[in-house]
mmCIF file of C-alpha atoms and ligand atoms in Angstrom:
data_model
loop_
_atom_site.group_PDB
_atom_site.id
_atom_site.type_symbol
_atom_site.label_atom_id
_atom_site.label_comp_id
_atom_site.label_asym_id
_atom_site.label_seq_id
_atom_site.Cartn_x
_atom_site.Cartn_y
_atom_site.Cartn_z
ATOM 1 C CA UNK I 20 -15.794 15.319 7.006
ATOM 2 C CA UNK I 21 -16.993 15.400 3.393
ATOM 3 C CA UNK I 22 -15.462 13.460 0.493
ATOM 4 C CA UNK I 23 -16.577 14.273 -3.057
ATOM 5 C CA UNK I 24 -15.603 11.830 -5.808
ATOM 6 C CA UNK I 25 -15.443 12.954 -9.450
ATOM 7 C CA UNK I 26 -15.828 9.864 -11.623
ATOM 8 C CA UNK I 27 -17.291 8.338 -14.771
ATOM 9 C CA UNK I 28 -18.735 5.538 -12.600
ATOM 10 C CA UNK I 29 -20.620 7.061 -9.641
ATOM 11 C CA UNK I 30 -22.752 3.938 -9.131
ATOM 12 C CA UNK I 31 -19.625 1.822 -8.707
ATOM 13 C CA UNK I 32 -18.380 4.212 -6.018
ATOM 14 C CA UNK I 33 -21.723 4.413 -4.191
ATOM 15 C CA UNK I 34 -22.023 0.619 -4.274
ATOM 16 C CA UNK I 35 -18.845 0.361 -2.194
ATOM 17 C CA UNK I 36 -19.288 3.419 0.026
ATOM 18 C CA UNK I 37 -22.841 2.555 1.054
ATOM 19 C CA UNK I 38 -21.761 -0.822 2.427
ATOM 20 C CA UNK I 39 -20.299 -1.974 5.713
ATOM 21 C CA UNK I 40 -18.563 0.281 8.218
ATOM 22 C CA UNK I 41 -18.301 3.292 5.919
ATOM 23 C CA UNK I 42 -21.965 2.989 4.896
ATOM 24 C CA UNK I 43 -22.975 2.856 8.553
ATOM 25 C CA UNK I 44 -20.835 5.914 9.337
ATOM 26 C CA UNK I 45 -22.543 7.805 6.526
ATOM 27 C CA UNK I 46 -26.002 6.866 7.861
ATOM 28 C CA UNK I 47 -25.147 8.105 11.348
ATOM 29 C CA UNK I 48 -23.685 11.325 9.902
ATOM 30 C CA UNK I 49 -20.052 10.818 10.961
ATOM 31 C CA UNK I 50 -18.944 11.263 7.343
ATOM 32 C CA UNK I 51 -20.507 12.420 4.094
ATOM 33 C CA UNK I 52 -19.793 11.180 0.571
ATOM 34 C CA UNK I 53 -21.011 12.454 -2.754
ATOM 35 C CA UNK I 54 -20.155 11.079 -6.186
ATOM 36 C CA UNK I 55 -20.359 13.247 -9.300
ATOM 37 C CA UNK I 56 -20.562 11.983 -12.858
ATOM 38 C CA UNK I 57 -18.006 13.844 -15.003
ATOM 39 C CA UNK I 58 -20.082 12.905 -18.069
ATOM 40 C CA UNK I 59 -22.912 15.142 -16.812
ATOM 41 C CA UNK I 60 -20.612 18.089 -17.616
ATOM 42 C CA UNK I 61 -19.901 17.100 -21.222
ATOM 43 C CA UNK I 62 -20.890 19.752 -23.764
ATOM 44 C CA UNK I 63 -20.929 17.116 -26.487
ATOM 45 C CA UNK I 64 -24.191 16.053 -28.111
ATOM 46 C CA UNK I 65 -23.230 12.424 -27.473
ATOM 47 C CA UNK I 66 -21.951 13.154 -23.942
ATOM 48 C CA UNK I 67 -18.388 12.266 -24.927
ATOM 49 C CA UNK I 68 -15.689 13.241 -22.420
ATOM 50 C CA UNK I 69 -12.563 11.883 -24.138
ATOM 51 C CA UNK I 70 -10.601 12.340 -27.340
ATOM 52 C CA UNK I 71 -7.462 11.051 -29.081
ATOM 53 C CA UNK I 72 -4.081 12.230 -27.779
ATOM 54 C CA UNK I 73 -2.338 15.077 -29.594
ATOM 55 C CA UNK I 74 0.854 13.756 -31.160
ATOM 56 C CA UNK I 75 -0.711 10.351 -31.722
ATOM 57 C CA UNK I 76 -0.500 7.193 -29.668
ATOM 58 C CA UNK I 77 -2.887 4.678 -28.210
ATOM 59 C CA UNK I 78 -5.973 5.192 -26.142
ATOM 60 C CA UNK I 79 -8.187 8.118 -25.336
ATOM 61 C CA UNK I 80 -7.545 11.073 -23.043
ATOM 62 C CA UNK I 81 -10.131 12.586 -20.690
ATOM 63 C CA UNK I 82 -10.747 16.185 -21.696
ATOM 64 C CA UNK I 83 -10.057 19.117 -19.417
ATOM 65 C CA UNK I 84 -13.399 20.927 -19.729
ATOM 66 C CA UNK I 85 -15.839 18.353 -18.247
ATOM 67 C CA UNK I 86 -13.485 17.715 -15.321
ATOM 68 C CA UNK I 87 -13.027 21.438 -14.682
ATOM 69 C CA UNK I 88 -16.768 22.131 -14.865
ATOM 70 C CA UNK I 89 -17.534 19.150 -12.606
ATOM 71 C CA UNK I 90 -15.089 20.421 -9.971
ATOM 72 C CA UNK I 91 -16.459 23.957 -10.258
ATOM 73 C CA UNK I 92 -19.960 22.587 -9.627
ATOM 74 C CA UNK I 93 -18.671 20.728 -6.539
ATOM 75 C CA UNK I 94 -17.096 23.972 -5.238
ATOM 76 C CA UNK I 95 -20.249 25.994 -5.901
ATOM 77 C CA UNK I 96 -22.546 23.412 -4.338
ATOM 78 C CA UNK I 97 -20.489 23.270 -1.141
ATOM 79 C CA UNK I 98 -19.505 26.921 -0.981
ATOM 80 C CA UNK I 99 -15.862 25.889 -0.466
ATOM 81 C CA UNK I 100 -13.014 24.663 -2.640
ATOM 82 C CA UNK I 101 -12.039 21.201 -1.334
ATOM 83 C CA UNK I 102 -8.454 19.908 -1.500
ATOM 84 C CA UNK I 103 -8.445 18.031 -4.831
ATOM 85 C CA UNK I 104 -6.542 14.757 -5.138
ATOM 86 C CA UNK I 105 -5.974 13.053 -8.502
ATOM 87 C CA UNK I 106 -5.516 9.271 -8.345
ATOM 88 C CA UNK I 107 -2.682 8.252 -10.657
ATOM 89 C CA UNK I 108 0.178 5.732 -10.641
ATOM 90 C CA UNK I 109 2.412 8.794 -11.136
ATOM 91 C CA UNK I 110 1.454 10.196 -7.740
ATOM 92 C CA UNK I 111 3.149 9.832 -4.371
ATOM 93 C CA UNK I 112 2.441 6.402 -2.885
ATOM 94 C CA UNK I 113 -0.237 6.522 -0.178
ATOM 95 C CA UNK I 114 0.918 5.977 3.395
ATOM 96 C CA UNK I 115 -0.934 5.704 6.693
ATOM 97 C CA UNK I 116 0.669 8.994 7.698
ATOM 98 C CA UNK I 117 -0.797 10.833 4.695
ATOM 99 C CA UNK I 118 -4.202 9.168 5.267
ATOM 100 C CA UNK I 119 -4.157 10.487 8.840
ATOM 101 C CA UNK I 120 -3.265 14.008 7.686
ATOM 102 C CA UNK I 121 -6.055 13.971 5.088
ATOM 103 C CA UNK I 122 -8.558 12.699 7.695
ATOM 104 C CA UNK I 123 -8.041 15.962 9.584
ATOM 105 C CA UNK I 124 -9.208 18.058 6.624
ATOM 106 C CA UNK I 125 -12.871 19.005 6.692
ATOM 107 C CA UNK I 126 -13.391 18.436 2.979
ATOM 108 C CA UNK I 127 -11.501 16.636 0.216
ATOM 109 C CA UNK I 128 -12.366 15.782 -3.382
ATOM 110 C CA UNK I 129 -10.940 12.875 -5.391
ATOM 111 C CA UNK I 130 -10.614 12.819 -9.180
ATOM 112 C CA UNK I 131 -10.649 9.399 -10.846
ATOM 113 C CA UNK I 132 -8.797 9.198 -14.147
ATOM 114 C CA UNK I 133 -9.675 6.820 -16.923
ATOM 115 C CA UNK I 134 -8.614 5.655 -20.340
ATOM 116 C CA UNK I 135 -4.981 6.484 -21.038
ATOM 117 C CA UNK I 136 -4.953 9.607 -18.917
ATOM 118 C CA UNK I 137 -6.222 13.097 -18.303
ATOM 119 C CA UNK I 138 -5.335 16.281 -20.196
ATOM 120 C CA UNK I 139 -2.338 17.635 -18.286
ATOM 121 C CA UNK I 140 -3.682 21.199 -18.313
ATOM 122 C CA UNK I 141 -6.602 20.434 -16.010
ATOM 123 C CA UNK I 142 -4.199 18.761 -13.587
ATOM 124 C CA UNK I 143 -2.075 21.927 -13.573
ATOM 125 C CA UNK I 144 -5.181 24.096 -13.228
ATOM 126 C CA UNK I 145 -7.063 22.464 -10.340
ATOM 127 C CA UNK I 146 -5.295 19.430 -8.823
ATOM 128 C CA UNK I 147 -3.603 19.977 -5.438
ATOM 129 C CA UNK I 148 -2.042 16.553 -4.977
ATOM 130 C CA UNK I 149 -1.473 13.325 -6.937
ATOM 131 C CA UNK I 150 -1.676 10.011 -5.079
ATOM 132 C CA UNK I 151 -0.904 6.438 -6.180
ATOM 133 C CA UNK I 152 -2.033 3.376 -4.237
ATOM 134 C CA UNK I 153 0.995 1.360 -5.313
ATOM 135 C CA UNK I 154 3.402 0.541 -8.099
ATOM 136 C CA UNK I 155 0.979 -1.231 -10.414
ATOM 137 C CA UNK I 156 -1.497 0.040 -12.969
ATOM 138 C CA UNK I 157 -5.276 -0.326 -12.776
ATOM 139 C CA UNK I 158 -7.802 0.396 -15.516
ATOM 140 C CA UNK I 159 -9.186 3.447 -13.769
ATOM 141 C CA UNK I 160 -9.033 5.636 -10.708
ATOM 142 C CA UNK I 161 -12.223 4.375 -9.050
ATOM 143 C CA UNK I 162 -10.680 1.519 -7.068
ATOM 144 C CA UNK I 163 -7.750 3.724 -5.963
ATOM 145 C CA UNK I 164 -10.221 6.493 -4.979
ATOM 146 C CA UNK I 165 -12.216 4.005 -2.914
ATOM 147 C CA UNK I 166 -9.056 2.729 -1.255
ATOM 148 C CA UNK I 167 -8.106 6.300 -0.336
ATOM 149 C CA UNK I 168 -11.635 7.168 0.821
ATOM 150 C CA UNK I 169 -11.764 4.073 3.044
ATOM 151 C CA UNK I 170 -8.277 4.619 4.481
ATOM 152 C CA UNK I 171 -9.125 8.249 5.306
ATOM 153 C CA UNK I 172 -12.728 7.745 6.464
ATOM 154 C CA UNK I 173 -11.882 5.115 9.087
ATOM 155 C CA UNK I 174 -9.565 7.638 10.760
ATOM 156 C CA UNK I 175 -12.301 10.273 11.097
ATOM 157 C CA UNK I 176 -13.566 10.424 14.695
ATOM 158 C CA UNK I 177 -16.934 8.683 15.080
ATOM 159 C CA UNK I 178 -16.585 6.461 12.001
ATOM 160 C CA UNK I 179 -15.284 3.412 13.835
ATOM 161 C CA UNK I 180 -16.972 2.195 16.997
ATOM 162 C CA UNK I 181 -14.854 1.801 20.145
ATOM 163 C CA UNK I 182 -14.400 -1.907 19.502
ATOM 164 C CA UNK I 183 -13.055 -1.207 16.017
ATOM 165 C CA UNK I 184 -10.949 1.693 17.116
ATOM 166 C CA UNK I 185 -7.746 2.169 15.178
ATOM 167 C CA UNK I 186 -5.893 3.625 18.143
ATOM 168 C CA UNK I 187 -5.019 0.103 19.231
ATOM 169 C CA UNK I 188 -3.294 -0.399 15.901
ATOM 170 C CA UNK I 189 -0.844 2.421 16.470
ATOM 171 C CA UNK I 190 0.000 0.821 19.787
ATOM 172 C CA UNK I 191 3.018 -0.927 18.349
ATOM 173 C CA UNK I 192 4.170 2.110 16.384
ATOM 174 C CA UNK I 193 3.998 1.225 12.749
ATOM 175 C CA UNK I 194 4.818 -2.443 13.119
ATOM 176 C CA UNK I 195 2.713 -5.125 11.444
ATOM 177 C CA UNK I 196 -0.070 -6.521 13.606
ATOM 178 C CA UNK I 197 0.414 -9.553 15.816
ATOM 179 C CA UNK I 198 -1.647 -12.668 14.895
ATOM 180 C CA UNK I 199 -5.215 -12.858 16.188
ATOM 181 C CA UNK I 200 -7.353 -15.836 17.236
ATOM 182 C CA UNK I 201 -10.964 -16.452 18.192
ATOM 183 C CA UNK I 202 -13.034 -19.459 19.328
ATOM 184 C CA UNK I 203 -12.649 -22.434 19.251
ATOM 185 C CA UNK I 204 -9.412 -22.856 21.239
ATOM 186 C CA UNK I 205 -8.477 -25.879 19.102
ATOM 187 C CA UNK I 206 -9.296 -26.027 15.374
ATOM 188 C CA UNK I 207 -8.163 -28.920 13.140
ATOM 189 C CA UNK I 208 -5.640 -29.758 15.815
ATOM 190 C CA UNK I 209 -4.192 -26.229 15.848
ATOM 191 C CA UNK I 210 -4.130 -24.653 19.291
ATOM 192 C CA UNK I 211 -4.416 -20.996 20.195
ATOM 193 C CA UNK I 212 -1.145 -19.851 21.858
ATOM 194 C CA UNK I 213 -1.460 -20.661 25.539
ATOM 195 C CA UNK I 214 -0.556 -17.201 26.778
ATOM 196 C CA UNK I 215 -3.725 -15.767 25.178
ATOM 197 C CA UNK I 216 -5.849 -18.064 27.340
ATOM 198 C CA UNK I 217 -3.954 -17.189 30.521
ATOM 199 C CA UNK I 218 -5.815 -13.978 31.371
ATOM 200 C CA UNK I 219 -2.449 -12.441 32.278
ATOM 201 C CA UNK I 220 -2.678 -9.044 30.581
ATOM 202 C CA UNK I 221 0.944 -7.984 30.935
ATOM 203 C CA UNK I 222 2.179 -11.284 29.489
ATOM 204 C CA UNK I 223 -0.316 -11.070 26.648
ATOM 205 C CA UNK I 224 0.845 -7.548 25.802
ATOM 206 C CA UNK I 225 4.470 -8.642 25.812
ATOM 207 C CA UNK I 226 3.712 -11.679 23.620
ATOM 208 C CA UNK I 227 1.851 -9.482 21.133
ATOM 209 C CA UNK I 228 4.686 -6.974 21.009
ATOM 210 C CA UNK I 229 7.206 -9.742 20.328
ATOM 211 C CA UNK I 230 5.024 -11.261 17.607
ATOM 212 C CA UNK I 231 4.570 -7.859 15.974
ATOM 213 C CA UNK I 232 8.329 -7.306 16.010
ATOM 214 C CA UNK I 233 9.130 -10.758 14.595
ATOM 215 C CA UNK I 234 6.525 -10.518 11.859
ATOM 216 C CA UNK I 235 7.697 -7.102 10.816
ATOM 217 C CA UNK I 236 11.344 -8.198 10.775
ATOM 218 C CA UNK I 237 10.572 -11.135 8.471
ATOM 219 C CA UNK I 238 7.867 -9.679 6.261
ATOM 220 C CA UNK I 239 8.777 -6.002 6.080
ATOM 221 C CA UNK I 240 12.454 -5.520 6.901
ATOM 222 C CA UNK I 241 12.167 -1.895 5.675
ATOM 223 C CA UNK I 242 9.566 -1.071 8.358
ATOM 224 C CA UNK I 243 11.519 -3.010 10.964
ATOM 225 C CA UNK I 244 14.712 -1.063 10.263
ATOM 226 C CA UNK I 245 12.843 2.200 10.604
ATOM 227 C CA UNK I 246 11.309 1.022 13.862
ATOM 228 C CA UNK I 247 14.571 -0.051 15.496
ATOM 229 C CA UNK I 248 16.213 3.210 14.448
ATOM 230 C CA UNK I 249 13.321 4.935 16.208
ATOM 231 C CA UNK I 250 12.305 6.766 13.094
ATOM 232 C CA UNK I 251 8.730 7.694 12.449
ATOM 233 C CA UNK I 252 7.580 7.608 8.862
HETATM 234 N N1 ADE W 19 -4.911 4.618 -11.576
HETATM 235 C C1 ADE W 19 -4.470 3.511 -12.190
HETATM 236 N N2 ADE W 19 -3.590 2.873 -11.419
HETATM 237 C C2 ADE W 19 -3.459 3.574 -10.269
HETATM 238 C C3 ADE W 19 -2.698 3.425 -9.085
HETATM 239 N N3 ADE W 19 -1.861 2.412 -8.905
HETATM 240 N N4 ADE W 19 -2.848 4.348 -8.108
HETATM 241 C C4 ADE W 19 -3.673 5.383 -8.285
HETATM 242 N N5 ADE W 19 -4.406 5.590 -9.378
HETATM 243 C C5 ADE W 19 -4.311 4.694 -10.377
#
């Protein structure tokens, strides 16, 4: 899978994507990332990409032309038009289900907004989908784009090793995870639950399922309700 990111801060995006599990997956060729600087497509002598909003008001608006030209260059370079997602608090809130659907696409592109927004016309012209990472506002779309890229990339086959495999997570069908413990068996007087030391796999599974249910009921009653009704999100 390929993920192209259109941003004013490509170095910030590469810094994150080249690290850790995602960086390793890129090195072994399981996934490909490319970041594109929207400013490179400015036609302005001073490489400006923003201007004041028509009608007045605070802040600066990213102009349509550099974004459009940047996306066109991405399409031409790849010989395909990737599904383009614009990160905005006005989008549909990201879910695991949508991340899984996106992970099955061979190529996506993510547009990071900045300043007070993006000229609406370029959104109408090229954006396929608007996604929010939650009901709060960040200063730019880079962190949301990286959240989306990470959530999608880890679901692409070959990105996670067997020991990291996410399939175990879906085991308990959209419940929160049970608590986890590692050595030592006693730490500051706190003991690891005895059942986990028993070696009895069926009992361990049952304990984990119960813990997942209890946690979800207390912490996320909305998810719990959906689970007991047998609904899938
Ligand atoms: N840009 C700023 N805030 C955002 C959010 N919550 N989700 C997606 N993009 C954003």
